[in-house]
Coordinates of C-alpha atoms and ligand atoms in Angstrom, one line a residue:
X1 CA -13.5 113.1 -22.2
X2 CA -15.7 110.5 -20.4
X3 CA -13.7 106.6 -20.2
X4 CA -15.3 104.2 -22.3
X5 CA -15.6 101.4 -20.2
X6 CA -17.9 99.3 -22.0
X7 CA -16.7 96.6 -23.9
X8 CA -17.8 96.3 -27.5
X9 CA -19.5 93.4 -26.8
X10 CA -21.9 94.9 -24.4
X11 CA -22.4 97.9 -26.7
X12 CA -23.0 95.3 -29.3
X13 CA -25.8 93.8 -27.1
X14 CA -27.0 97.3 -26.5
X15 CA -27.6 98.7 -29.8
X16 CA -28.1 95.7 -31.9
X17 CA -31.4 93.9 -33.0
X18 CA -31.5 90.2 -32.7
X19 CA -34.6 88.1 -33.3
X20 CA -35.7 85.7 -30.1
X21 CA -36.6 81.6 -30.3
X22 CA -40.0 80.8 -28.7
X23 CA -38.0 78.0 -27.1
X24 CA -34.8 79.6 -26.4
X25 CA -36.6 82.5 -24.5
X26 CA -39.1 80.9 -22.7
X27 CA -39.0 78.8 -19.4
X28 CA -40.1 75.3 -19.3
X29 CA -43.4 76.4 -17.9
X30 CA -44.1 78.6 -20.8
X31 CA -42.9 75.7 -23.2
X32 CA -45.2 73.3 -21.0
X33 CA -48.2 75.2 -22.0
X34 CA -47.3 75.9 -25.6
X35 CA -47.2 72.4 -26.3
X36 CA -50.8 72.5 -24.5
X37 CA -52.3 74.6 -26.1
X38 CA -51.0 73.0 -29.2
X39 CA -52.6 69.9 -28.4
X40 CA -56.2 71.7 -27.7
X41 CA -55.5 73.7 -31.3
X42 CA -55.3 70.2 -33.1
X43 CA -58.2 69.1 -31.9
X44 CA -60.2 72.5 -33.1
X45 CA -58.3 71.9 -36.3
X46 CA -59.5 68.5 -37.2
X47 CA -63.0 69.3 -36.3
X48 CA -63.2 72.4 -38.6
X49 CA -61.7 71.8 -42.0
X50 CA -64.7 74.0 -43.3
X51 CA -65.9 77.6 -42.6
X52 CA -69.2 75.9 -41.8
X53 CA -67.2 73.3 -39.2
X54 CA -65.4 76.3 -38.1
X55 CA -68.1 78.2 -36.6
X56 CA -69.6 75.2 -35.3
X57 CA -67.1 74.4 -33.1
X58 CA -66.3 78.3 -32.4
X59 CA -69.8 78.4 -31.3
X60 CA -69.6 75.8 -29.2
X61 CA -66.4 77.2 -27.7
X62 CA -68.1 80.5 -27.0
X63 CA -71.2 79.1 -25.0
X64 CA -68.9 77.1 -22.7
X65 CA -67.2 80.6 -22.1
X66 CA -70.9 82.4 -21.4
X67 CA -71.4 83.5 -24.8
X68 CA -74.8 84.2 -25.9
X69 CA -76.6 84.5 -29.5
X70 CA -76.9 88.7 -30.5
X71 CA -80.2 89.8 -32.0
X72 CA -79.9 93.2 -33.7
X73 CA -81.0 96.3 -31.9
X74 CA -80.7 94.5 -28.3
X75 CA -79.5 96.6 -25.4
X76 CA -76.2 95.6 -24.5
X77 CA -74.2 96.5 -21.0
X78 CA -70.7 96.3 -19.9
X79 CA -69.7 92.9 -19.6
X80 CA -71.9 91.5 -22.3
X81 CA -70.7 88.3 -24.0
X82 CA -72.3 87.7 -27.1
X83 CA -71.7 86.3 -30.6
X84 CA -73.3 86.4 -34.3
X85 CA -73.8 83.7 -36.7
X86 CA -73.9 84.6 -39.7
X87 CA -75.6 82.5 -42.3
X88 CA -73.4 79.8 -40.1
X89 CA -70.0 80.5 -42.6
X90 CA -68.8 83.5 -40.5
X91 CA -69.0 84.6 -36.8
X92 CA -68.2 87.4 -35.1
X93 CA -67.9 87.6 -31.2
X94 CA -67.8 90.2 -29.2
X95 CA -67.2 91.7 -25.3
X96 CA -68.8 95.0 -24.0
X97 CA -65.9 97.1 -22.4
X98 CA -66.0 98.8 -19.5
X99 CA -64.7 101.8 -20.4
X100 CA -66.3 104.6 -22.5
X101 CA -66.4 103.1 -25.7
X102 CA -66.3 106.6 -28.0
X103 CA -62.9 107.1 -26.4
X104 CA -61.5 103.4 -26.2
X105 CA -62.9 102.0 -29.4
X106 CA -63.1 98.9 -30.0
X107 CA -60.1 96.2 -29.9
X108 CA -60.7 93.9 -33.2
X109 CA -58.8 90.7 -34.3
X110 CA -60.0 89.9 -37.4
X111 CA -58.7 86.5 -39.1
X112 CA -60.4 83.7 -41.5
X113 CA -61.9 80.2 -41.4
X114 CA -61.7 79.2 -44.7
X115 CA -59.1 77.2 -46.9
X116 CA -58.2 76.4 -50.0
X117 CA -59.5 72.8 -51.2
X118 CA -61.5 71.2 -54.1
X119 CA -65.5 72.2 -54.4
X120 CA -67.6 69.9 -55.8
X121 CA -69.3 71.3 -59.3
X122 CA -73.2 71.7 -59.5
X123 CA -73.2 68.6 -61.5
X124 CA -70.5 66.7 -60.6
X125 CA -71.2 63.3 -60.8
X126 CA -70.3 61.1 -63.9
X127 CA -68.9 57.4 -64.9
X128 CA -66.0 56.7 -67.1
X129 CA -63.8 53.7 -67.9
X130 CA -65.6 51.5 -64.7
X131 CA -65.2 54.4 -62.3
X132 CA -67.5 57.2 -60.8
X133 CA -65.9 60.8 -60.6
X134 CA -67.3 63.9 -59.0
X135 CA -66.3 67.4 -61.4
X136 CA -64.5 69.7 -58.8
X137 CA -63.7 73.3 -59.1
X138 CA -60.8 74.6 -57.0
X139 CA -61.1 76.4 -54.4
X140 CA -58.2 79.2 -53.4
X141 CA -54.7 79.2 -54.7
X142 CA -54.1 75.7 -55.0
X143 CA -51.2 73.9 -56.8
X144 CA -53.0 71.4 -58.5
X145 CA -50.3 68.3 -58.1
X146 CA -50.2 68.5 -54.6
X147 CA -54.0 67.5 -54.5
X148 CA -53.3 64.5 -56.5
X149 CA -52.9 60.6 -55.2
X150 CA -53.6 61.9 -51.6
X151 CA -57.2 60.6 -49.1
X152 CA -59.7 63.4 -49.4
X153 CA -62.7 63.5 -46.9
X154 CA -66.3 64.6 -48.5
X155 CA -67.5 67.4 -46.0
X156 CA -70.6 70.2 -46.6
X157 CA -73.8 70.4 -46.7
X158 CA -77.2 69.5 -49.2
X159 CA -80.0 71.4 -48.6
X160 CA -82.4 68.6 -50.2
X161 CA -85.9 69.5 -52.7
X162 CA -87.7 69.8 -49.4
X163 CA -85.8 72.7 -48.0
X164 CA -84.0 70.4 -45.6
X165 CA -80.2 70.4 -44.8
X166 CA -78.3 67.7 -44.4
X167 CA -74.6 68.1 -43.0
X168 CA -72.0 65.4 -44.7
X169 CA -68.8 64.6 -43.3
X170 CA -67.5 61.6 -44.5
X171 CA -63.8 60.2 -44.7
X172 CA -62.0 61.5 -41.3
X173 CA -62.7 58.7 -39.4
X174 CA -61.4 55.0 -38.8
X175 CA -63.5 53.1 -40.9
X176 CA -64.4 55.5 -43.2
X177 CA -63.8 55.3 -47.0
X178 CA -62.1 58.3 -48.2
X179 CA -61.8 60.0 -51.9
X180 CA -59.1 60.4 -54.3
X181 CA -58.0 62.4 -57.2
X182 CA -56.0 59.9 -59.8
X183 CA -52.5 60.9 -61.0
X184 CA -50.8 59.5 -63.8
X185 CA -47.8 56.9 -63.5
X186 CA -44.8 57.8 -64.2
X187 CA -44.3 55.1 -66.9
X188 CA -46.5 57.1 -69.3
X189 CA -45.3 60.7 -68.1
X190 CA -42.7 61.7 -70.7
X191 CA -45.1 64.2 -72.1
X192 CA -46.5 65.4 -68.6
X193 CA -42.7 65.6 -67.6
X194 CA -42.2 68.0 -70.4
X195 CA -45.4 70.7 -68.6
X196 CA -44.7 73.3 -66.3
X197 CA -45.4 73.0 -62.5
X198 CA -49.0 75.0 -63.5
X199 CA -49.5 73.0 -66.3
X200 CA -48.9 69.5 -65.2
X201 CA -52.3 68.7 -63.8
X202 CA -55.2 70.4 -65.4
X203 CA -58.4 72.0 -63.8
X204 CA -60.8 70.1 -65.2
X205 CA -58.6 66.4 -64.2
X206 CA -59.2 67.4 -60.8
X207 CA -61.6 64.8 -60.4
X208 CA -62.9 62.7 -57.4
X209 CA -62.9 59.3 -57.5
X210 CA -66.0 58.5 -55.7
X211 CA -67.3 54.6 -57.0
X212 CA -66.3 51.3 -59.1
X213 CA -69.2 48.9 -58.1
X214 CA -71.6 48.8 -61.2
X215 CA -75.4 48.2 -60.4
X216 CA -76.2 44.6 -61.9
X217 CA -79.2 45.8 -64.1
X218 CA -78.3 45.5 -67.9
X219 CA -80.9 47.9 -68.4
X220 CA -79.3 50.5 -66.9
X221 CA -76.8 52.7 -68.6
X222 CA -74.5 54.3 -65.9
X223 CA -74.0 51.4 -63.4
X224 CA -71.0 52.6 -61.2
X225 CA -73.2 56.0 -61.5
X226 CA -76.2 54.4 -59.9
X227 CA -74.5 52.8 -57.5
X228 CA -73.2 56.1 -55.9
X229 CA -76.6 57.6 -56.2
X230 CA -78.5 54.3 -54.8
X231 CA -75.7 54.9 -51.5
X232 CA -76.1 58.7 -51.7
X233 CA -79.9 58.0 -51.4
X234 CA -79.8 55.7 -48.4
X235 CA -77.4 57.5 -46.3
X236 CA -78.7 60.7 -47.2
X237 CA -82.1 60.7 -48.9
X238 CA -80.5 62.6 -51.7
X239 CA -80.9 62.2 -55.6
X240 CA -78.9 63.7 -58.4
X241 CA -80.1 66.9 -58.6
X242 CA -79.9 67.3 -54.9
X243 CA -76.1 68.2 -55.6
X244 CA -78.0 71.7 -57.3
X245 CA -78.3 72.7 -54.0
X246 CA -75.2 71.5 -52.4
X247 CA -72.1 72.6 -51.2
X248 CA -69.5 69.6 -50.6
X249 CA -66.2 69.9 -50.5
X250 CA -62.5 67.5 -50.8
X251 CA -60.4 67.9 -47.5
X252 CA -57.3 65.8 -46.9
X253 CA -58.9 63.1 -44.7
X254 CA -56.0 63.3 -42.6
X255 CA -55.8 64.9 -39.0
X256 CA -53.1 67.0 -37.4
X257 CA -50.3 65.5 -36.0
X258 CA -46.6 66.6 -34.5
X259 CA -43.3 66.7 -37.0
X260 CA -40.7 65.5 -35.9
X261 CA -38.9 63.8 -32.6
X262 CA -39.3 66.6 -30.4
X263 CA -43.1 68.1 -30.8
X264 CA -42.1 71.9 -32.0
X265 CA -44.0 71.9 -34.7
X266 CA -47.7 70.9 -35.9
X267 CA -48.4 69.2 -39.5
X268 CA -52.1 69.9 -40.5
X269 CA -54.5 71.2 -43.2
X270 CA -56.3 74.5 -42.7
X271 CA -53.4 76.4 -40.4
X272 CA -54.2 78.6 -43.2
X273 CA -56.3 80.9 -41.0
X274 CA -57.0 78.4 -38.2
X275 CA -53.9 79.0 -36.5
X276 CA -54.6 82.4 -36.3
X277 CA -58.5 81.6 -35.5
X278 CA -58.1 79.3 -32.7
X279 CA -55.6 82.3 -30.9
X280 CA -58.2 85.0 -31.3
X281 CA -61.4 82.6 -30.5
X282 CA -59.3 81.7 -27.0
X283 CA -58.2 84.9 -26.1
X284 CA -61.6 87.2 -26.3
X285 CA -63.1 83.6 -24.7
X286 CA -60.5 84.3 -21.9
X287 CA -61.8 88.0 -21.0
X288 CA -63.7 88.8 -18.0
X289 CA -64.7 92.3 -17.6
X290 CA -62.5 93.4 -20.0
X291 CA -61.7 97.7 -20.3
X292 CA -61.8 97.5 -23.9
X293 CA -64.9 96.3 -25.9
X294 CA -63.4 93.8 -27.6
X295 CA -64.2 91.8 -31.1
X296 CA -63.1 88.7 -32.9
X297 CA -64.4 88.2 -36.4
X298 CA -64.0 84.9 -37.9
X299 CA -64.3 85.5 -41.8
X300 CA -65.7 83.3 -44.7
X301 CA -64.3 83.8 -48.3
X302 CA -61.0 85.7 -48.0
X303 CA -58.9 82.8 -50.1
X304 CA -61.1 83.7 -53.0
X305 CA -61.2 87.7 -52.3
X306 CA -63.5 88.3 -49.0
X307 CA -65.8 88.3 -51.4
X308 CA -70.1 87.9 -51.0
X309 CA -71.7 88.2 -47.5
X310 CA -69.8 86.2 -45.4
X311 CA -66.6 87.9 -46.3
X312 CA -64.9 90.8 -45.2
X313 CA -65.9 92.8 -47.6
X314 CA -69.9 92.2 -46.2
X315 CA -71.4 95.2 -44.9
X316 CA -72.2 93.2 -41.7
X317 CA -69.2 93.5 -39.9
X318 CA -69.9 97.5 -40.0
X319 CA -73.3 96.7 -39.1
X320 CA -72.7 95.4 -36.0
X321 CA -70.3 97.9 -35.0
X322 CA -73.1 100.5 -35.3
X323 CA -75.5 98.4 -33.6
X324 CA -73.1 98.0 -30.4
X325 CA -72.4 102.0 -30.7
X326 CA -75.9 102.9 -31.1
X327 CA -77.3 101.3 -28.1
X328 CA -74.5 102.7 -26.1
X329 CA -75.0 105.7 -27.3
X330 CA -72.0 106.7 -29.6
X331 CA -71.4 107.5 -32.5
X332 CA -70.0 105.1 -34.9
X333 CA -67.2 107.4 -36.8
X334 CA -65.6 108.7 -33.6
X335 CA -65.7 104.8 -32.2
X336 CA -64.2 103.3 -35.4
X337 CA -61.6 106.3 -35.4
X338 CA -60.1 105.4 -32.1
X339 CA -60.6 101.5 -32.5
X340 CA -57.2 99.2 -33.4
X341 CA -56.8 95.6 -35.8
X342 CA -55.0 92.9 -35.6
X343 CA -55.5 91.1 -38.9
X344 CA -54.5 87.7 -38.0
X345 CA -53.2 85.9 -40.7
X346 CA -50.7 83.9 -41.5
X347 CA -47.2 84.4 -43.6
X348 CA -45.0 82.2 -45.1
X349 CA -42.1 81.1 -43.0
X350 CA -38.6 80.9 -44.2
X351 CA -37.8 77.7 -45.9
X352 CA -34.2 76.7 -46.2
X353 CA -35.3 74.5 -49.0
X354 CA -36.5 77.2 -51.2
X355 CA -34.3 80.3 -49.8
X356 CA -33.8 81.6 -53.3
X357 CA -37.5 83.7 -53.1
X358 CA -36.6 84.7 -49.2
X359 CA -34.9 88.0 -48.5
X360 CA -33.8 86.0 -44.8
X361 CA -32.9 89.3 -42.9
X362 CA -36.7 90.0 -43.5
X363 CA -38.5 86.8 -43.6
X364 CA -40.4 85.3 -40.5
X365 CA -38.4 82.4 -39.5
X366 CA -40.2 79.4 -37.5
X367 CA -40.3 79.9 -33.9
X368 CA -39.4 83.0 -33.9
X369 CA -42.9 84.0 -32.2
X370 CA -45.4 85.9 -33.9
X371 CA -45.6 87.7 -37.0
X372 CA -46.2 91.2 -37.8
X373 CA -46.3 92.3 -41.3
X374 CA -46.3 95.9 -41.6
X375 CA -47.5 96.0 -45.4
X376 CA -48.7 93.1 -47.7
X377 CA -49.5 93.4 -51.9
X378 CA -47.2 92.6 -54.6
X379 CA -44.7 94.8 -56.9
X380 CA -44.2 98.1 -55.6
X381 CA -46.6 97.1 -52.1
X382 CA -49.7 97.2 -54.6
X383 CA -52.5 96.6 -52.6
X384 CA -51.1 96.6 -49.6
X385 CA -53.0 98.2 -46.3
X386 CA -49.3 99.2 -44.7
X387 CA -49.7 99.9 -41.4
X388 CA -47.8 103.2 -39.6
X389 CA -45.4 103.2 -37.6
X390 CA -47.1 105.0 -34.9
X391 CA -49.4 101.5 -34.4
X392 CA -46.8 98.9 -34.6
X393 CA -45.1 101.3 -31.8
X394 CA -47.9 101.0 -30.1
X395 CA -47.7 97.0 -30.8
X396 CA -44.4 96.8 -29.6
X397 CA -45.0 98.5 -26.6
X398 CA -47.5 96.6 -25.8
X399 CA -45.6 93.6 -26.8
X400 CA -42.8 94.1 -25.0
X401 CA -44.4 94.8 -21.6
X402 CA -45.8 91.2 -21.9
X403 CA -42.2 89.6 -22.9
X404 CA -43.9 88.4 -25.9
X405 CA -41.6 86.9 -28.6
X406 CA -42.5 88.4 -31.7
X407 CA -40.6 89.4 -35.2
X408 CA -41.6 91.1 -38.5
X409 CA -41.6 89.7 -41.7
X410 CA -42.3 90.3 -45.4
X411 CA -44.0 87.8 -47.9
X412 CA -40.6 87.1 -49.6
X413 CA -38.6 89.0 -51.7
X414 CA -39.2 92.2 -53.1
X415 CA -40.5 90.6 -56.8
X416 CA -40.8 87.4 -56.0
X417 CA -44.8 87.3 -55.9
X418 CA -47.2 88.9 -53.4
X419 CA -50.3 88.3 -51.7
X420 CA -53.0 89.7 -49.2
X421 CA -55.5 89.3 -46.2
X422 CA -58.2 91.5 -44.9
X423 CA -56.5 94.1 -43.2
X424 CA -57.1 96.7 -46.2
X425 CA -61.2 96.3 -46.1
X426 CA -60.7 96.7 -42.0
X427 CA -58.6 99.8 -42.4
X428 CA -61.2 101.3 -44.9
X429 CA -63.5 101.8 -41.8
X430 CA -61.2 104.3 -40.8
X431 CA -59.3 102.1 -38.6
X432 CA -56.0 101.5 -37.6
X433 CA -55.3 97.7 -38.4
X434 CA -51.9 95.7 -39.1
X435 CA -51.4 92.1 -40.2
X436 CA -49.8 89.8 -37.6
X437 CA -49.9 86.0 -37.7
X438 CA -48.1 82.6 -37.3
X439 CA -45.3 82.0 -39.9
X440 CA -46.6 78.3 -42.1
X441 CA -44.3 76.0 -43.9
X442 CA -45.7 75.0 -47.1
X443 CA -48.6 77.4 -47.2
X444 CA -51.9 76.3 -49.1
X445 CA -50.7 73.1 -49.3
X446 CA -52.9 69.8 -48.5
X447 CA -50.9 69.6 -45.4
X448 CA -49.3 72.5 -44.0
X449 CA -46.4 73.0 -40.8
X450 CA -46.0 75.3 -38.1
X451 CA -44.6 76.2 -34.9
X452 CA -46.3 75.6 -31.4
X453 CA -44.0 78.6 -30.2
X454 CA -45.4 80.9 -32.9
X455 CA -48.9 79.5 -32.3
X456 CA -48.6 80.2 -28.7
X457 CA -47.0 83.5 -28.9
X458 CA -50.2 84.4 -31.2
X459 CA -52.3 83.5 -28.7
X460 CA -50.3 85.8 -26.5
X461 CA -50.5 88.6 -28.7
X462 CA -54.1 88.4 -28.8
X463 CA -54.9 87.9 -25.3
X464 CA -52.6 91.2 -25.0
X465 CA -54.1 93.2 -27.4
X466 CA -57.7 92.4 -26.3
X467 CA -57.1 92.3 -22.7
Ligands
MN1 MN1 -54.8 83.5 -44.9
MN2 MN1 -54.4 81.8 -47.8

């Protein structure tokens, strides 16, 4: 027989999984540029608390970086940087590889750009007890108290009787008057206490408060009304039934900042896909030349289902892929059969404050890097896309030869609730996708929290997985 010489603690350290801090694994440097990179996300974050702000600035982003517009049916070569707007809610970008593309595929990170927050009915605006009020209709799984008694910010866009659109954004900046859903005082609560959590604060009293100055005309029966209108008119040249044809929504007015004394993590609204956007819009920007064709798509709609065509579940997407293997003459199944997904998307982060709906041995836990969550759904993984184990091994190969600090998570535990992203409509093309993401505090909340260490390591991941 062989001597053991080993001591258990060695064998331990051998054959044992641990998860890895961002910060406890990575050098100063490293930590130096996480906190960098957190400080450019911010900025992105603050100016796009819309899908239609989103793509703005992505655009923007991508044409510093040699990106240029892609017209359907153009010839495209290796090296090709190009991006598509489309119907300015989603955008998809994309790099022509060098490598054969029927053999490579195509290297997708797919993630979204919208987030939950209040929309602004088709008729929204009313006067009642000396105040004007815009109707609202949520927008995503909110929970409705936490959108109470907090500054909103008026941002979307009119498109006016002419035909012409006007972009509003109004409330984020010093100066600015914000907006503000009431909430009742606890004096006359008892009844209110006596509701569930749901139940407490009703659709339909999710209204703005948008006015209180009534226009001094006796003749006139909505004054507070008509003054809104009057201001609406002169800043905008808009009337009431301007609003027909309008999409507005309530933001929180308030910008991301740090939590904390020592900068780790990130307060902000919208991380809720924007953490996940910002690393996949930076890393395919990064490439130069890359092997693999690579793609980013930015999605519109996946908080209400990916639904209509600037969701996933648009035929678009597809489209484009055929496009790109057409005029380099492939053919689209084989392509899509050898191409990989990330789904970028976040996942809720274990929260010592609630740790009674975490199973902890398989929750994400902040700073622990990036997320990858082999399956999704609710219940017995109902509608869930699952990935195989033969692509996270490919993942964590990858992974690993970068030293990138990453960990797997589920939602929560096993009946505790569920939820999804758009990994299932990518993996419907016939290719092999898997959700990874940032781990958020708070999720779909007004203002949510994450980790610059799991932001950066996202970025990582994606800069990997492209590159
Ligand atoms: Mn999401
Ligand atoms: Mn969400």
């Amino acid at each position: 027989m062989e001597k053991e010489d080993k001591k258990g603690v060695d064998i331990e350290k051998e054959l044992t999984y641990k998860k890895r801090n961002f910060f406890e694994a990575s050098d100063e440097k490293k930590i130096g540029k996480a906190y960098e990179y957190g400080e450019d996300y911010k900025k992105f974050l603050d100016a796009s608390k819309t899908e239609r702000e989103a793509v703005a600035t992505s655009v923007k982003y991508a044409e510093k970086n040699g990106f240029k517009p892609y017209v359907f049916g153009e010839k495209l070569k290796a090296g090709d940087k190009k991006y598509y707007n489309n119907r300015d809610k989603s955008l998809v970008l994309f790099v022509v590889g060098s490598e054969n593309i029927s053999e490579g595929g195509i290297r997708l990170i797919a993630s979204h750009i919208d987030s939950p927050r209040l929309d602004l009915k088709q008729n929204p605006l009313y006067e009642d007890g000396g105040m004007a009020f815009f109707k609202t209709h949520y927008y995503g799984g909110v929970k409705k108290y936490q959108w109470t008694a907090i500054p909103l910010a008026l941002h979307g866009a009119v498109v006016l009787s002419d035909g012409r659109k006007i972009d509003v954004k109004i409330g984020d900046e010093d100066g600015d008057p914000v907006f503000y859903v009431n909430d009742l005082l606890p004096h006359l609560s008892r009844e209110q206490y006596q509701k569930t959590l749901a139940q407490a604060i009703d659709g339909e009293t999710l209204n703005v408060l948008c006015g209180g100055l009534p226009f001094k005309d006796d003749d006139v029966k909505d004054k507070v009304k008509l003054t809104v209108l009057k201001k609406l008119n002169e800043k905008y040249g808009m009337k009431e039934e301007d609003f027909l044809s309008a999409e507005l929504c309530a933001v929180p007015a308030f910008n991301a900042r740090d939590i904390g004394f020592d900068g780790a993590l990130i307060a902000g609204y919208g991380h809720d896909d924007k953490v996940c956007s910002y690393p996949a819009l930076t890393a395919i920007c990064g490439l130069d030349k890359p092997v693999h064709t690579a793609m980013v798509v930015l999605a519109d709609k996946e908080e209400i289902g990916s639904e209509g065509n600037t969701g996933m579940q648009c035929g678009v997407y597809e489209d484009i892929i055929d496009e790109i293997c057409e005029t380099l003459g492939a053919k689209p199944s084989v392509v899509r059969m050898n191409s990989k997904c990330l789904s970028a998307d976040v996942t809720a982060g274990f929260d010592p404050n609630f740790a009674s709906v975490y199973e902890k041995k398989n929750a994400s836990i902040i700073s622990c890097g990036t997320t990858i969550c082999k399956y999704t759904g609710s219940g017995g993984k109902g509608g869930s896309n699952d990935a195989s184990a033969e692509f996270i091994g490919f993942i964590r190969k990858l992974f690993a030869e970068k030293d990138i600090v990453w960990q797997t998570s589920e939602l929560g535990k096993v009946d505790a609730g569920g939820g999804g992203t758009v990994a299932k409509f990518v993996a419907k093309l016939n290719i092999d996708t898997v959700d990874l993401g940032v781990p958020v505090i708070s999720m779909h909340a007004p203002y949510e929290v994450i980790s610059k260490g799991d932001l950066y390591s996202t970025f990582e991941a994606c800069a990997a997985f492209l590159g």
